[in-house]
Coordinates of C-alpha atoms in Angstrom, one line a residue:
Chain A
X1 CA -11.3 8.9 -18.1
X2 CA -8.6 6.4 -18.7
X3 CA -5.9 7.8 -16.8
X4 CA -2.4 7.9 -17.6
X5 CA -1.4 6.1 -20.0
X6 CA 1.9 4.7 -20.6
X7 CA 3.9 2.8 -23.3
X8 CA 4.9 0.2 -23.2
X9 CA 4.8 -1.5 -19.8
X10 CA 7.7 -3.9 -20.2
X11 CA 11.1 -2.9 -22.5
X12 CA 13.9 -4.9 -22.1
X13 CA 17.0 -3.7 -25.0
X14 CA 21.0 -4.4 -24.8
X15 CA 23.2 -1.3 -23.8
X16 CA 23.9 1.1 -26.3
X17 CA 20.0 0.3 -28.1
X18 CA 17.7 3.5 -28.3
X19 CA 14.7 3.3 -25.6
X20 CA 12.1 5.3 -26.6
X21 CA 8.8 5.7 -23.7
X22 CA 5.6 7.2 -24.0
X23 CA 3.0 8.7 -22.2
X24 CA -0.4 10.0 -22.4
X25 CA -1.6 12.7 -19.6
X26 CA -5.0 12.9 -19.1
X27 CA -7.3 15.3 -21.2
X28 CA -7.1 18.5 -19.9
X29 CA -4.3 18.6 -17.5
X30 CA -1.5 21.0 -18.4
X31 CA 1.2 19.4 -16.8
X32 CA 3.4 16.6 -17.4
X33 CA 6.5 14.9 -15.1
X34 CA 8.3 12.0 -15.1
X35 CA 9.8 10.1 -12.2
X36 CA 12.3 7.8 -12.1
X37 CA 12.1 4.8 -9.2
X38 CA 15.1 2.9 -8.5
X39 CA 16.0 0.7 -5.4
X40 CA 19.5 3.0 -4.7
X41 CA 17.7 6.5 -5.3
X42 CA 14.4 5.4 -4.8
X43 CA 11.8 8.2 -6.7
X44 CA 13.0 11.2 -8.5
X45 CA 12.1 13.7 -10.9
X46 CA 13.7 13.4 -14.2
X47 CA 11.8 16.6 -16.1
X48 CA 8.4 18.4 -15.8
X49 CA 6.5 19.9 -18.9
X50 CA 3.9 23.1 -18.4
X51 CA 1.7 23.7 -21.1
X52 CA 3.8 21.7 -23.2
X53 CA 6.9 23.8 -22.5
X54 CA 9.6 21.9 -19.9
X55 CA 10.3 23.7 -16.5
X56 CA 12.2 21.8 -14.7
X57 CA 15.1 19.1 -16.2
X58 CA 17.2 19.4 -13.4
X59 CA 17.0 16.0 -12.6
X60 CA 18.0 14.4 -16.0
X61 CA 20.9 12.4 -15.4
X62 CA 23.3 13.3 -18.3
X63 CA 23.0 14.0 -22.3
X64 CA 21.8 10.4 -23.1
X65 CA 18.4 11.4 -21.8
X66 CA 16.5 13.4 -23.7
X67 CA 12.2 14.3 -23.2
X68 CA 9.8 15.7 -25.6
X69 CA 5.9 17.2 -25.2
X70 CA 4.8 18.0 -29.0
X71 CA 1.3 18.9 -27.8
X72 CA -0.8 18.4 -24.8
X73 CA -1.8 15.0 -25.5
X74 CA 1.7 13.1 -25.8
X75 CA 5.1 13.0 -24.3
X76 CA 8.3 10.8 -25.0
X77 CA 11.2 10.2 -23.1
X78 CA 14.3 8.9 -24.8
X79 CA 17.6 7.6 -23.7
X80 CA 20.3 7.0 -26.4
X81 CA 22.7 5.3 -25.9
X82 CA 20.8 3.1 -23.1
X83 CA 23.2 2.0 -20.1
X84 CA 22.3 -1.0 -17.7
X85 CA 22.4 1.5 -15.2
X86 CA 19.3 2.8 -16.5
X87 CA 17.2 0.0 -15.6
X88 CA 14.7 1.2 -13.4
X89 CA 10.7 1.8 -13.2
X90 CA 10.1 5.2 -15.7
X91 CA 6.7 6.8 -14.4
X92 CA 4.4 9.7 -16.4
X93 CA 2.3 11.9 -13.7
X94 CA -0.5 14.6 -15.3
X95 CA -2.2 17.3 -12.8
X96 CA -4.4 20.3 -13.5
X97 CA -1.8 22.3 -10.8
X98 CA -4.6 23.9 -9.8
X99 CA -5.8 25.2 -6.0
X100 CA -8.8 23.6 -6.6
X101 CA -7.3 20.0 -6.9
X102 CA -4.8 21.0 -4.1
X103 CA -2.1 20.1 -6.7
X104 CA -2.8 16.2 -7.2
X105 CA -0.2 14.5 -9.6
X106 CA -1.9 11.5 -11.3
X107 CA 0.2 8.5 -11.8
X108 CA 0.9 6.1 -14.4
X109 CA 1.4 2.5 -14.3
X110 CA 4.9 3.3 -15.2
X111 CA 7.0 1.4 -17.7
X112 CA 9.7 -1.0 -16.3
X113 CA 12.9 -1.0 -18.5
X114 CA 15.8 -3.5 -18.3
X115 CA 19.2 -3.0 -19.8
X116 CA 21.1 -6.0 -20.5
Chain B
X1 CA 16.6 22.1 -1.1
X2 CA 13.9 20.3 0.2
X3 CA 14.2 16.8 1.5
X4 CA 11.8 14.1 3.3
X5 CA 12.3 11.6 5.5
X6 CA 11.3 8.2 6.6
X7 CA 13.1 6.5 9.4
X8 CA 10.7 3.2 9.1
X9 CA 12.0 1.2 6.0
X10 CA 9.8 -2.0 7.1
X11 CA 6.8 -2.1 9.3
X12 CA 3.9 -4.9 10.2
X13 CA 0.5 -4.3 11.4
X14 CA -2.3 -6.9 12.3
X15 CA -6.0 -6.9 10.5
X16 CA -8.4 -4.6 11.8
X17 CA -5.8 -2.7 14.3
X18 CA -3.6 1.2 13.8
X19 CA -0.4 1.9 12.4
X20 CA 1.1 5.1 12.4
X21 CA 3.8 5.6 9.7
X22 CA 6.1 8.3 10.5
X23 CA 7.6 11.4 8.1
X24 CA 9.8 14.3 8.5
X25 CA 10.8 16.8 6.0
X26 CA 13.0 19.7 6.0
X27 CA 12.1 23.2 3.9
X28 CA 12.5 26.7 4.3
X29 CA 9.0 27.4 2.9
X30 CA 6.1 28.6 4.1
X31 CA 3.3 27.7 2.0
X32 CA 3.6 23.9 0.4
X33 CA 1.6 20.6 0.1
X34 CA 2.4 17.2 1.4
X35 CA 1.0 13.9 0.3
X36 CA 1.1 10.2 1.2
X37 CA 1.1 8.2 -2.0
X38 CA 0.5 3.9 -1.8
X39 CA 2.1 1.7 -4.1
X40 CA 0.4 -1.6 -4.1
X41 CA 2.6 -4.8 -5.3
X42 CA 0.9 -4.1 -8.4
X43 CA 3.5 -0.7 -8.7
X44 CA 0.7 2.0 -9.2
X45 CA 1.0 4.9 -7.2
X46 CA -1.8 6.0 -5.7
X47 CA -2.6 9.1 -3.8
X48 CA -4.0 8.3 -0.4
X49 CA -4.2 11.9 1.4
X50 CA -3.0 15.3 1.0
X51 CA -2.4 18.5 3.0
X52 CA -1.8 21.9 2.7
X53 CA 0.5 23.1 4.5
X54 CA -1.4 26.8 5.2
X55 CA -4.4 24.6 7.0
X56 CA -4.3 23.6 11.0
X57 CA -6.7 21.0 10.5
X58 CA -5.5 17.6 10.3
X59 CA -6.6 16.0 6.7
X60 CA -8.6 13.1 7.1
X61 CA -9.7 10.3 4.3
X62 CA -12.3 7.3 5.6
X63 CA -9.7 5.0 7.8
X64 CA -6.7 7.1 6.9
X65 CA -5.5 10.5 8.9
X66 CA -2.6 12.4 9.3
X67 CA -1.1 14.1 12.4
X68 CA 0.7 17.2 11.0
X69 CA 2.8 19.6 13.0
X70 CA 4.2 22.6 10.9
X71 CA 6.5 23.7 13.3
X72 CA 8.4 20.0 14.2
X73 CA 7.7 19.6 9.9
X74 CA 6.1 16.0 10.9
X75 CA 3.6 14.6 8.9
X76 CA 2.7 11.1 10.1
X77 CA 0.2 9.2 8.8
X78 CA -2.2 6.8 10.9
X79 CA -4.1 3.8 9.4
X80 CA -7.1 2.9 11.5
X81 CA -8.5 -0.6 10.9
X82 CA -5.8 -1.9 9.1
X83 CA -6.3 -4.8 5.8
X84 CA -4.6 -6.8 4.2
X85 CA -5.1 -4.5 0.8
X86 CA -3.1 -2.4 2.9
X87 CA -0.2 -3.9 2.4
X88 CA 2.0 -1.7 0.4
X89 CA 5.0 0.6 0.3
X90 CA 4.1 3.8 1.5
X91 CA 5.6 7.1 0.5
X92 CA 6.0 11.4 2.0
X93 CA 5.9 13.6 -0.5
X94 CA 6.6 17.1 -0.4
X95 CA 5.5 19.7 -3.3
X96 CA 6.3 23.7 -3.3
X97 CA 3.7 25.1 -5.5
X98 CA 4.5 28.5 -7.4
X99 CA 7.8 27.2 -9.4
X100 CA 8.5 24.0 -10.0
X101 CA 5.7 21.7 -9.0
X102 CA 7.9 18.6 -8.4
X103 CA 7.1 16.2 -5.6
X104 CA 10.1 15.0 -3.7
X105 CA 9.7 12.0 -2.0
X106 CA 10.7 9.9 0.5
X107 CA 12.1 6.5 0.4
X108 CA 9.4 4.7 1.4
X109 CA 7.8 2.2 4.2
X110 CA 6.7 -0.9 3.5
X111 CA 3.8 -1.8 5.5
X112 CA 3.0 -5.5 5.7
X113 CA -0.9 -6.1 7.3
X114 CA -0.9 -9.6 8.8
X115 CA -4.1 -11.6 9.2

């Protein structure tokens, strides 16, 4: 299996542009979060998808965030308008959440953004 | 709300000796996993051990073991012949299962492995 995949692994955009990132889970796992790592705040969940539906968005920041999971395969997060405050690493986990796998998250490379 | 601690920001180990990386959380739970993830310069995190919370024995993976004691909520992790791919930042994370399956983490150690 590939792993996680994530899109793309660099972005660098002027405040107020439209980031778009993306994210593959691997085949067959039916959950989706993404993390946020920063130096100040260090790692944090920003939302986590089940079965395509989200669960848990308690952790995104304000209304210029915005996350999407059309089907099991593919997931976007979007911020509009972009702040340089949002510069940060942006990471996509999968996992199967099951007993079994004792819950593992899988991790992407993660996609750095810079805000100028 | 659950929160994890690490009171090492920085640590240093020599080639081929231990290092014990300390973590404390705080939860209310009874049932719940912890995990020690590595991320390498190269900023992939990588999941180095896990344990569940409802099992006494001590998880254990090659040179990497954890000493975990429910009732102080400590879950350390010892590196036994340290090397220099070691060298990484090295994060707690706690995870409730049964709702929402976030891990919370720590802020990290970073553990330097000197030849």
């Amino acid at each position: 299996d590939a792993g996680v995949i994530q899109s793309p692994r660099h972005e660098v955009t002027e405040m107020g542009q439209e980031v778009t990132l993306r994210c593959k889970p691997i085949s067959g796992h039916n959950s989706l979060f993404w993390y946020r790592q920063t130096m100040m705040r260090g790692l944090e969940l920003l939302i986590y998808f089940n079965n395509n539906v989200p669960i848990d968005d308690s952790g995104m920041p304000e209304d210029r965030f915005s996350a999407k999971m059309p089907n099991a395969s593919f997931s976007t997060l979007k911020i509009q308008p972009s702040e340089p405050r949002d510069s940060a690493v942006y990471f996509c986990a999968s996992s199967p959440l099951t007993l079994a796998d004792s819950y593992e998250q899988y991790f992407g490379p993660g996609t750095r953004l810079t805000v100028t | 709300a659950q929160t994890v601690t690490q009171s090492q920001p920085e640590m240093s180990v020599q080639e081929a000796e231990t290092v014990t990386l300390s973590c404390t959380y705080d939860t209310s739970e009874n049932n719940y996993y912890l995990f020690w993830y590595k991320q390498p310069p190269s900023r992939q995190m990588i999941l180095v051990i896990r344990q569940e919370a409802y099992k006494q024995q001590n998880a254990t993976e090659n040179r990497f073991s954890v000493n975990f004691q429910k009732a102080a909520k400590s879950f350390s992790l010892k590196i036994s012949d340290s090397q220099l791919g070691d060298t990484a930042m090295y994060f707690c994370a706690f995870m409730k299962p049964y709702g929402s399956e976030k891990l919370v983490f720590g802020k990290g150690t970073k553990l330097t492995v000197n030849p």
